[in-house]
Coordinates of C-alpha atoms in Angstrom, one line a residue:
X292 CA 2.0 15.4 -23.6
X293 CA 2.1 18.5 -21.7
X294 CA 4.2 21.0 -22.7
X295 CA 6.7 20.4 -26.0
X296 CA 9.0 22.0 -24.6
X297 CA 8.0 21.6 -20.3
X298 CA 11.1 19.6 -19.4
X299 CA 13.6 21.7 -20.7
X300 CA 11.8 25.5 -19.1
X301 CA 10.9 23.8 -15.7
X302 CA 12.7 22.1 -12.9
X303 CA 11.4 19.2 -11.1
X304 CA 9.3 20.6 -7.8
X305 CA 8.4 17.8 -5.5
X306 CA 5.8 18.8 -2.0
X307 CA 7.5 20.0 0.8
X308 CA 6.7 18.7 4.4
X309 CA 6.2 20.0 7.6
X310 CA 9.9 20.4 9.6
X311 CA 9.8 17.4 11.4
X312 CA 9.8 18.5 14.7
X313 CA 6.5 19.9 14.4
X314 CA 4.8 16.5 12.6
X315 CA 6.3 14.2 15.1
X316 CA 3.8 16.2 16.9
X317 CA 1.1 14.7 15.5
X318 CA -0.7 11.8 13.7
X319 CA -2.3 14.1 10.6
X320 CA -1.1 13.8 6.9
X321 CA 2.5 16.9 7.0
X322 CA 2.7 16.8 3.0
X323 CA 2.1 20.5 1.8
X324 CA 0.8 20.7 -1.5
X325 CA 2.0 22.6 -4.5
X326 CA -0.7 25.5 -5.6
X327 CA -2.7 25.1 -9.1
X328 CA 0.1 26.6 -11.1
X329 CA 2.7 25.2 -9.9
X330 CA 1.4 21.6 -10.2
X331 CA 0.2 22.8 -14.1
X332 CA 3.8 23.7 -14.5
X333 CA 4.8 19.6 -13.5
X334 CA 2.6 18.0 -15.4
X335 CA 3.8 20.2 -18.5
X336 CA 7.4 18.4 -18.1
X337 CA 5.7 15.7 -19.3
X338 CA 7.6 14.8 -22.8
X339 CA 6.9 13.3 -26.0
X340 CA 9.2 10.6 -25.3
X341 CA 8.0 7.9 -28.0
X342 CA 7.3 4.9 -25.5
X343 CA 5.6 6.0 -22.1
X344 CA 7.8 3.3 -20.0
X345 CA 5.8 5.2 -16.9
X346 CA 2.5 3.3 -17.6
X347 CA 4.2 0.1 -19.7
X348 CA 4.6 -3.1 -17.0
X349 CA 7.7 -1.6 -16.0
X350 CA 5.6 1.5 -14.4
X351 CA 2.1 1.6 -13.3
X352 CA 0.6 -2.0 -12.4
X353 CA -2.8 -0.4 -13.4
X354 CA -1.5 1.0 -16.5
X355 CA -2.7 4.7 -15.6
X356 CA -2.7 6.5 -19.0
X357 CA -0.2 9.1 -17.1
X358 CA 1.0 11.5 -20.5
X359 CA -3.2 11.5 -21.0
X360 CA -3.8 13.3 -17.6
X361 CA -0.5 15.0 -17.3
X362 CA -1.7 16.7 -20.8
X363 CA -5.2 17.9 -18.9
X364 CA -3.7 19.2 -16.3
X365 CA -1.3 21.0 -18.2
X366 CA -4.6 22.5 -20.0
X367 CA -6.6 23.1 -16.8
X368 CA -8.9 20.6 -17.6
X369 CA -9.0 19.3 -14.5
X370 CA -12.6 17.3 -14.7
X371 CA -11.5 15.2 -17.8
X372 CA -8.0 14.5 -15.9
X373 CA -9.9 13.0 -12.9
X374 CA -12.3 11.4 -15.4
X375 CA -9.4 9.6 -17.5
X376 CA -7.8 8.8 -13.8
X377 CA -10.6 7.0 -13.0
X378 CA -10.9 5.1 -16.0
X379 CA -8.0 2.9 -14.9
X380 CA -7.4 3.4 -10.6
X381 CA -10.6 3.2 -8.8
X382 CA -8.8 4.9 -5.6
X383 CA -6.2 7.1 -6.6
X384 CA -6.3 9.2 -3.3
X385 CA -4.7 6.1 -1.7
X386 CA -2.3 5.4 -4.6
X387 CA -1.4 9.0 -5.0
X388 CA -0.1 9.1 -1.2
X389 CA 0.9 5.6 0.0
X390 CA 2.3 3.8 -3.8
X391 CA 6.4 4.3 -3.9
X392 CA 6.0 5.4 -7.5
X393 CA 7.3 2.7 -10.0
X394 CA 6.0 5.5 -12.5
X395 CA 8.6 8.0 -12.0
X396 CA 11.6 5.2 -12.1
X397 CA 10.7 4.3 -15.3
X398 CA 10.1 8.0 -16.6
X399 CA 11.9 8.9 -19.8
X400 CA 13.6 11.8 -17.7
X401 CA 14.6 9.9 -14.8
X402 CA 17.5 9.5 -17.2
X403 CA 18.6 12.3 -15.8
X404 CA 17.3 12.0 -12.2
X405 CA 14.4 14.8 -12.9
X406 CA 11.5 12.5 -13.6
X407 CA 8.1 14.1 -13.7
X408 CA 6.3 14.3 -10.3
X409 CA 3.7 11.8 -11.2
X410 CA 2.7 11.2 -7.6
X411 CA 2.5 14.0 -6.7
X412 CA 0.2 15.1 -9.9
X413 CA -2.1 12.0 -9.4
X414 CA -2.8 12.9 -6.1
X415 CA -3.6 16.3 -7.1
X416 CA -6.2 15.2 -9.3
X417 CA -7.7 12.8 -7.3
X418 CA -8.0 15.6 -4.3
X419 CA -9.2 17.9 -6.9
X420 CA -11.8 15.6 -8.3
X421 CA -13.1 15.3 -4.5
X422 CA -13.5 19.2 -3.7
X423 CA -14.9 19.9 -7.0
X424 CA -17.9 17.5 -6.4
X425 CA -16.5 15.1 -9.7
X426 CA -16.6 12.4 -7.7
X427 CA -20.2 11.1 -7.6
X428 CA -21.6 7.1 -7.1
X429 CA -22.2 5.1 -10.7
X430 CA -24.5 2.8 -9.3
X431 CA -25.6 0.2 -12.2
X432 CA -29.1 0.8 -14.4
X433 CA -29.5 -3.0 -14.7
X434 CA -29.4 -5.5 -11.8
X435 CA -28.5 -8.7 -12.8
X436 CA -30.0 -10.8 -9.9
X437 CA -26.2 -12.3 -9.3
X438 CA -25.3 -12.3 -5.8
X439 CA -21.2 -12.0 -5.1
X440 CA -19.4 -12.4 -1.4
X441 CA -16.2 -10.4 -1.3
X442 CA -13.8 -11.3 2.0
X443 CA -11.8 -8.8 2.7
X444 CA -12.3 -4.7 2.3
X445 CA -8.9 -3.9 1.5
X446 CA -7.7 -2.7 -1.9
X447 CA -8.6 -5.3 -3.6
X448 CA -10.9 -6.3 -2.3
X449 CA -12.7 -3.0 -2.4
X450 CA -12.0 -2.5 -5.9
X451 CA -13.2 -5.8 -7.1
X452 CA -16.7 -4.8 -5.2
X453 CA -17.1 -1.0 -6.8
X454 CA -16.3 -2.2 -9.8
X455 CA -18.9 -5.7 -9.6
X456 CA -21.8 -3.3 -8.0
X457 CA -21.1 -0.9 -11.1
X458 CA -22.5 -3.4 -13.2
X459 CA -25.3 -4.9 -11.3
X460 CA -24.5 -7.3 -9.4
X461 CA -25.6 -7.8 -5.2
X462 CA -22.2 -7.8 -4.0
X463 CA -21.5 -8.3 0.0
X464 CA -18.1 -7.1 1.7
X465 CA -17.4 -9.1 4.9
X466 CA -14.5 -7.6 7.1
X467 CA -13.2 -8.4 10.4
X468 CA -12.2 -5.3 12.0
X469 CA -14.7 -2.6 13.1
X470 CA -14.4 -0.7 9.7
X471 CA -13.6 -1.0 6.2
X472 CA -10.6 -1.0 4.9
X473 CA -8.4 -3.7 5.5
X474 CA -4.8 -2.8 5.9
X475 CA -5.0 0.6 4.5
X476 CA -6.8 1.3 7.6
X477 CA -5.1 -0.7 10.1
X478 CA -1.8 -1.2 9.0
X479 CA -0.8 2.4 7.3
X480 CA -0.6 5.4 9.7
X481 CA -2.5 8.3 9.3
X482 CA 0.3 10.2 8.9
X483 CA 1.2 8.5 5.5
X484 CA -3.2 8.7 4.3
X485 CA -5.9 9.6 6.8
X486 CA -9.0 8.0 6.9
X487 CA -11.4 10.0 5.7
X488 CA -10.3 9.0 2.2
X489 CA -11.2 5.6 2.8
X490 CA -14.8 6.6 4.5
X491 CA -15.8 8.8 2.0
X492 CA -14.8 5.7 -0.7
X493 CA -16.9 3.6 1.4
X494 CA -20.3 5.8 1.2
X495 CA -19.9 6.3 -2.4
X496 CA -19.8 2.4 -2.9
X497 CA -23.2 1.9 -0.9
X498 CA -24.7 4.5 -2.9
X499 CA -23.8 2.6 -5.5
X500 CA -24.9 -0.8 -3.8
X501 CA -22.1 -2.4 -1.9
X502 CA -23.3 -3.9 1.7
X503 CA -20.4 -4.0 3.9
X504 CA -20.8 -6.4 6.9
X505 CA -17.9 -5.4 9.5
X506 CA -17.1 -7.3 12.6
X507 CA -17.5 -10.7 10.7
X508 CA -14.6 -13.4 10.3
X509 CA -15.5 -15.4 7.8
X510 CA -14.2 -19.0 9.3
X511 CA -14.8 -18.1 12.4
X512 CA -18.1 -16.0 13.3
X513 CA -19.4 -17.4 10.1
X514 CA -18.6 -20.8 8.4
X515 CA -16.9 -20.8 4.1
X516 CA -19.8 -23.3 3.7
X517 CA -23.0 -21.1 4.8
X518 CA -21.3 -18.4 3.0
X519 CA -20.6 -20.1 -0.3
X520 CA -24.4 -21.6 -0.1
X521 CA -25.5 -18.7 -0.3
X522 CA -23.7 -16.4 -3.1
X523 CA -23.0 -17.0 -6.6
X524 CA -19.4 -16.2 -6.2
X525 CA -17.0 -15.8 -3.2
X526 CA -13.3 -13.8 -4.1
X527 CA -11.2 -14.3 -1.2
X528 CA -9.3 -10.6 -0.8
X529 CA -8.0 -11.4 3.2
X530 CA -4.6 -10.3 2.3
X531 CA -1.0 -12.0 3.1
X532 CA -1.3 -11.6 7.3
X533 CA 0.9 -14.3 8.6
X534 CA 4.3 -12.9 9.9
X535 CA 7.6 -14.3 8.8
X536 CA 9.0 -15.9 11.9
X537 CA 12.9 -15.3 12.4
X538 CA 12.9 -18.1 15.4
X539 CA 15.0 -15.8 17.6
X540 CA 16.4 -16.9 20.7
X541 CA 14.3 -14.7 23.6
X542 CA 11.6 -13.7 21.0
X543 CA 9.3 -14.3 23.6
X544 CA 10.6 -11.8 26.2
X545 CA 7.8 -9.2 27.1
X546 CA 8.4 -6.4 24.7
X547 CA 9.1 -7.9 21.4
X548 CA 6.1 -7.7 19.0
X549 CA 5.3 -8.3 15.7
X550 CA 4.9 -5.3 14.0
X551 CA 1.1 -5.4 12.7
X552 CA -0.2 -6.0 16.0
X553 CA 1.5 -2.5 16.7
X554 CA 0.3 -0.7 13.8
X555 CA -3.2 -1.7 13.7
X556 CA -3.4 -1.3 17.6
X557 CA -1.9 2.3 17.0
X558 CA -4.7 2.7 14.1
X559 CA -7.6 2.0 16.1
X560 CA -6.5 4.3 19.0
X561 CA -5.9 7.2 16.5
X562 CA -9.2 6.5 15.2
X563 CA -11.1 6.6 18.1
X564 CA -11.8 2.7 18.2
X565 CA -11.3 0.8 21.4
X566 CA -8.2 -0.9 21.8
X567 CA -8.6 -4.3 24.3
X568 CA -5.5 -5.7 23.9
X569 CA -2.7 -5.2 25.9
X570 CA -1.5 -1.3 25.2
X571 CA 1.6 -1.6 23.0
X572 CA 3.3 1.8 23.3
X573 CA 6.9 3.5 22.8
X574 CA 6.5 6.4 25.1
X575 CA 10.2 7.1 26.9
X576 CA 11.4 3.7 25.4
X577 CA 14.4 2.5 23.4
X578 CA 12.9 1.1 19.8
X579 CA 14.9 -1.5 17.8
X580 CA 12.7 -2.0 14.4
X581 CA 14.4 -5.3 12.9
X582 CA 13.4 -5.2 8.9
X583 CA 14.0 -2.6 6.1
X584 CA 10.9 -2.5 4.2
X585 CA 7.6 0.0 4.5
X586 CA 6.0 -1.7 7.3
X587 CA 9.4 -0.9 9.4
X588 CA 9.5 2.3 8.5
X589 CA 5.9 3.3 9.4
X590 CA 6.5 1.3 12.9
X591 CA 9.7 4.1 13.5
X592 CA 7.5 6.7 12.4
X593 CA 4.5 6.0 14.8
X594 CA 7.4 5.5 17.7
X595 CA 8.2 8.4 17.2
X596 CA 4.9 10.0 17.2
X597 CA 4.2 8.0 20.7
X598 CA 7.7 9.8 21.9
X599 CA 10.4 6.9 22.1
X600 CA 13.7 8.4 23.2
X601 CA 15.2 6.4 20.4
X602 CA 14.3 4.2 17.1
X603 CA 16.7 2.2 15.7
X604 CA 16.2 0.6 12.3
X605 CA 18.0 -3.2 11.7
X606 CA 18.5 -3.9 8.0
X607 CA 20.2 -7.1 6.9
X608 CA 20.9 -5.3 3.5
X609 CA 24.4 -4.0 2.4
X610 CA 23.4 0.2 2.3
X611 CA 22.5 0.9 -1.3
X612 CA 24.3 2.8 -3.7
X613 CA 23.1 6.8 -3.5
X614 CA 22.4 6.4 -7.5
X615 CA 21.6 3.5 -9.5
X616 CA 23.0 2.9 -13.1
X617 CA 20.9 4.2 -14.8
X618 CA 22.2 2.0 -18.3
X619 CA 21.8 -1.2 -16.6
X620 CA 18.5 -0.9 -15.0
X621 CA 16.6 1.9 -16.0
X622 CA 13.4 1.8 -16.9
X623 CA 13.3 -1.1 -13.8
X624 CA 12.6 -0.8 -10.4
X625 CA 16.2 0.3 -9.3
X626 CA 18.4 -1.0 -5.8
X627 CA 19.6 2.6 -4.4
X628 CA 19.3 4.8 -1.4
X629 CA 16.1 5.8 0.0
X630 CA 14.9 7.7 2.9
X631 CA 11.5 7.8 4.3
X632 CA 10.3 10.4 6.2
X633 CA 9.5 8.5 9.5
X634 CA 13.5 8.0 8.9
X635 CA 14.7 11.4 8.4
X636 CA 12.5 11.9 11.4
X637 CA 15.3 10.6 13.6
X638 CA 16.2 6.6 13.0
X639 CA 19.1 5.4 13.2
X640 CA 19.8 2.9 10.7
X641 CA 22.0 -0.5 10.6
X642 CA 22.8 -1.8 7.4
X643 CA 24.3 -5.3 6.8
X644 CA 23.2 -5.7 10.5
X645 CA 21.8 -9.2 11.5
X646 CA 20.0 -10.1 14.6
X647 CA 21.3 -13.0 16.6
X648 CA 18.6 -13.0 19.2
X649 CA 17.0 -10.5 22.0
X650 CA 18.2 -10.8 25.5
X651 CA 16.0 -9.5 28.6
X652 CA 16.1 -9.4 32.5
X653 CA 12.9 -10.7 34.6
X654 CA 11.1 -11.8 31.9
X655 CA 11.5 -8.4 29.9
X656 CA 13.3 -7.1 26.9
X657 CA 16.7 -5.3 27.2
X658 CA 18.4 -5.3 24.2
X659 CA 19.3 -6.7 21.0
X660 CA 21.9 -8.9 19.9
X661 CA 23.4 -8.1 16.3
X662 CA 26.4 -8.6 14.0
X663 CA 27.7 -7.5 10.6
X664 CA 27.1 -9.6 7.5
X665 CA 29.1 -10.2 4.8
X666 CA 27.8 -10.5 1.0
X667 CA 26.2 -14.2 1.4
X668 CA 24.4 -12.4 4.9
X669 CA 26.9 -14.7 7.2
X670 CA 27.8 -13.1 10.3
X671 CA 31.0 -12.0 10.3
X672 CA 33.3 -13.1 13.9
X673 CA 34.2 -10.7 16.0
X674 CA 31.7 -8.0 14.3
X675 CA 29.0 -8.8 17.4
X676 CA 27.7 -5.7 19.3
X677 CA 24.2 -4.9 21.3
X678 CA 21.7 -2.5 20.8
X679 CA 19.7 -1.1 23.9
X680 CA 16.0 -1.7 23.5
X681 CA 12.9 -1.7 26.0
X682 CA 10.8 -2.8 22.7
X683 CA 11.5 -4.2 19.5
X684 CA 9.2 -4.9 16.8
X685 CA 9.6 -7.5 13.8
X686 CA 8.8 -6.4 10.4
X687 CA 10.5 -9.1 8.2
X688 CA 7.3 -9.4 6.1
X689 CA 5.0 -11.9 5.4
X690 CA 5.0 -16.0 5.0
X691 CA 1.3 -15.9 3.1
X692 CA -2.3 -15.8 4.0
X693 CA -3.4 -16.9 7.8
X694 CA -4.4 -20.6 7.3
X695 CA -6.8 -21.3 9.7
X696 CA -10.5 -20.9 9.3
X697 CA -11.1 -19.5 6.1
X698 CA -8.7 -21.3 3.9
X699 CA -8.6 -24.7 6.0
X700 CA -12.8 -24.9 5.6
X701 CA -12.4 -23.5 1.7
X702 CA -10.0 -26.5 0.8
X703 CA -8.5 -24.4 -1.8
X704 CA -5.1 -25.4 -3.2
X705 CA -2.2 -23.3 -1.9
X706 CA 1.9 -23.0 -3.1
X707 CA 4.5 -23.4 -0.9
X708 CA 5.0 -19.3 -0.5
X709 CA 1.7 -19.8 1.7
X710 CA -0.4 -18.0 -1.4
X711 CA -4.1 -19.2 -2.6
X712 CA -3.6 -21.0 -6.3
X713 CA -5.0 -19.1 -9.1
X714 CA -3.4 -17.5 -12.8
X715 CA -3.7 -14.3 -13.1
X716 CA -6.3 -14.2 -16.3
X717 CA -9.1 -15.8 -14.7
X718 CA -8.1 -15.8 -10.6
X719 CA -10.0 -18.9 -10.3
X720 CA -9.2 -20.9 -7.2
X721 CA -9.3 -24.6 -7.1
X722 CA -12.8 -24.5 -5.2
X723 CA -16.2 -24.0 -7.4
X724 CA -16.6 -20.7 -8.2
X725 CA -14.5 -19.2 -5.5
X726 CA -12.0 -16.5 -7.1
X727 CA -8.9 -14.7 -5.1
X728 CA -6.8 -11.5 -5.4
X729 CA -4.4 -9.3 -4.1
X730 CA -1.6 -10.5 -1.5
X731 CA -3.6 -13.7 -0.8
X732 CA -3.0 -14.9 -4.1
X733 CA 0.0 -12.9 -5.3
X734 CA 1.9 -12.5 -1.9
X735 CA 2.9 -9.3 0.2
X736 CA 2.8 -6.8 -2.4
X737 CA 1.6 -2.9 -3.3
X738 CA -1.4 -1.1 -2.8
X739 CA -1.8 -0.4 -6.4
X740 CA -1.1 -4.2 -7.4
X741 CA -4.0 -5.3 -4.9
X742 CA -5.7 -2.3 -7.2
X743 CA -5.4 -3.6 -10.5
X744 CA -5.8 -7.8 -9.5
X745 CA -9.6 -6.6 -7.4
X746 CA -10.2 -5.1 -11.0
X747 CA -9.0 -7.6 -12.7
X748 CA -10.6 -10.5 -10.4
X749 CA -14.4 -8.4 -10.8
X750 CA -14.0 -8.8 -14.6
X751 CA -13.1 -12.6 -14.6
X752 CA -16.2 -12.7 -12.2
X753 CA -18.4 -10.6 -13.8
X754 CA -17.8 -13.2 -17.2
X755 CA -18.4 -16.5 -14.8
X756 CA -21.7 -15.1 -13.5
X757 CA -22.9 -13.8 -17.1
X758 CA -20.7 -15.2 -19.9
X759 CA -19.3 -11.7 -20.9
X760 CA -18.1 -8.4 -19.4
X761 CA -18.0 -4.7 -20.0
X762 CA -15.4 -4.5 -17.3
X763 CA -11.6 -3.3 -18.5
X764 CA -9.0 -6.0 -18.7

């Protein structure tokens, strides 16, 4: 487990980033990564602490073995740390950048707020594995003649796909948008993962077999029932799309957006994809972001990467202790201060702030209309004020999956969140041999949870199509 005695000889050493003045600047990744040694010295922190709560279901949905690689880095064994790595994460390059790290919350020394820089190490290996040419396609000896559709080429859907192609089965991604990737492409900014990670992903999955079939919306360009005709199995991976709706009085003044339709439009121009919608840009504006959650924050961060004057973040939430107790929650996902980078960029934040509704002149957006809450989020009387805005974006999450086309002509059953009906053993739907993972079935969730239910969901598949499966639980 690294180093006996690691945690007590080294402090905890997180990557720096670029000052943010200069990586406002641009749309490029601003982390700066700690050399060889340093990183060597992190992973020996690593403890014997008994019970690793960092990979138990309180840390790492897809139960990375994290002392077993923090151990090989330690020893230099950097081939063996990538192998073990990807024995359990098919994509940790994503997870290792983008995943808020449930791992180090639950670490043994996060008892004393110095938990070991997990992240921070898995990305390293992941990067590592990549430069030193360890990463290499596994494409199946066998075929198995089985033919499998997978909707969607986000995480899990991806991750269902390499791992059904690995053993031997025809498998077909259909996506949308213009390129792989789902929301990791469109919806994260490149200044959080770029996406060459996700295109060299990509060609290593159609060496190993995968056909991806881009600009296709199943339910739309091409009907569930042609598609189920002609595939064995069909996992629905679409994702949770459909935007909460707060109902706000002048939400359809110009200049109030949902905030997808700004990320993804931001995406594709970054990536050099034409974008034919009508430009949504922050350039000299005043930005009110109403939400508190990941998707806000990475909407204040490209704002200010388009050069708003100002970015103001609306949270409904009462500001969060700067420390948890750690007695009563630890090794749990703890309720406590944190500041992302696109907010220490800049944003000013509102806490216990609720929005009332958005007022406008001519048609167009002028400001926001807000209150303070009190513990049952009531606004309080008298607490009222307005915030100056020229473009506000709503990122209050998700109500479920988009309804129409795909899951209308499916027929599958769906709950009352707006999710696709399935356990999470088999991830069978309620249609024949239709299967569903990720945020369609589970809700808005994490990267790595889409991770481990596409590996999950391949298994389950992989047993319906041959009555057993060498896949990993």
């Amino acid at each position: 487990m690294g180093k006996v005695t690691g945690f007590l000889e080294y402090d905890r050493q997180e990557q720096k980033y670029q000052l943010a003045g200069e990586r406002v600047r641009h749309f490029r990744e601003f982390t700066l990564p700690l050399d060889t040694n340093d990183l060597r010295k992190q992973a020996g922190r690593c403890m014997d602490c008994g019970i690793p709560f960092c990979h138990g279901p309180t840390g790492c949905p897809v139960h990375n073995q994290i002392p077993d690689w923090n151990d090989l880095v330690w020893s230099n064994d950097w081939e063996e740390a990538a192998r073990n790595l990807h024995t359990t994460n098919n994509f940790p390059e994503f997870t290792g950048r983008i995943c808020p790290a449930p791992c180090e919350e639950a670490c043994t020394l996060n008892l004393e707020n110095q938990p070991v820089t997990i992240k921070t190490i898995e990305q390293a290996i992941a990067d590592k594995a990549w430069e030193m040419g360890f990463v290499k396609p596994e494409p199946a000896d066998v075929q198995t003649g089985k033919r499998v559709a997978v909707i969607g080429s986000g995480p899990a859907g991806m991750a269902a796909a390499q791992q059904l192609a690995r053993v031997g089965h025809e498998v077909h991604v259909f996506e949308r948008q213009a390129k792989p990737g789902g929301l990791l492409r469109y919806g994260i900014p490149d200044f959080k993962m770029e996406k060459y990670h996700i295109d060299r992903r990509v060609k290593q999955m159609e060496a190993e077999g995968v056909v991806f079939h881009c600009g296709v919306n199943i339910g739309v360009d091409k009907s569930f029932a042609s598609l189920h005709n002609e595939f064995d199995a069909v996992l629905f991976a679409g994702g949770a799309e459909d935007p909460r709706n707060p109902n706000l009085p002048g939400q359809e003044l110009a200049g109030v957006f949902y905030a997808m339709p700004y990320l993804t439009q931001s995406n594709q121009r970054v990536g050099g994809e034409d974008v034919t919608a009508e430009p949504i840009l922050a350039a000299g504006k005043h930005v009110v972001v109403i939400g508190g959650g990941d998707t806000a924050s990475d909407c204040v961060g490209t704002a200010f990467r388009q050069g708003a004057l100002s970015v103001t973040q609306l949270d409904i939430r009462p500001k969060p202790p700067e420390r948890e107790d750690k007695l009563t929650v630890w090794p749990y996902w703890p309720t406590k201060m944190r500041t992302s980078s696109s907010q220490a960029e800049g944003a000013e934040r509102e806490f216990q702030a609720a929005t009332l509704g958005i007022e406008g002149k001519k048609g167009r957006v002028t400001g926001v209309q807000c209150a303070r809450v009190d513990d049952r989020r009531q606004p309080i009387p008298g607490s009222e004020f307005i915030l100056r805005a020229d473009l506000v974006f709503i990122a209050i999450g998700f109500a479920g999956s988009v309804k129409e086309g795909l899951l209308d002509q499916s027929g599958v059953t769906m709950d009352r969140r707006g999710n696709v009906v399935a356990d999470d053993k088999s991830y069978r739907t309620s249609s024949d041999k239709v299967f569903v993972a990720g945020d369609m079935r589970r809700g808005q969730s994490l990267v790595v949870w889409a991770i481990r239910e596409g590996r999950q969901a391949a298994r389950s598949i992989d047993i319906f199509l041959t009555g057993s499966s060498t896949l990993p639980v």
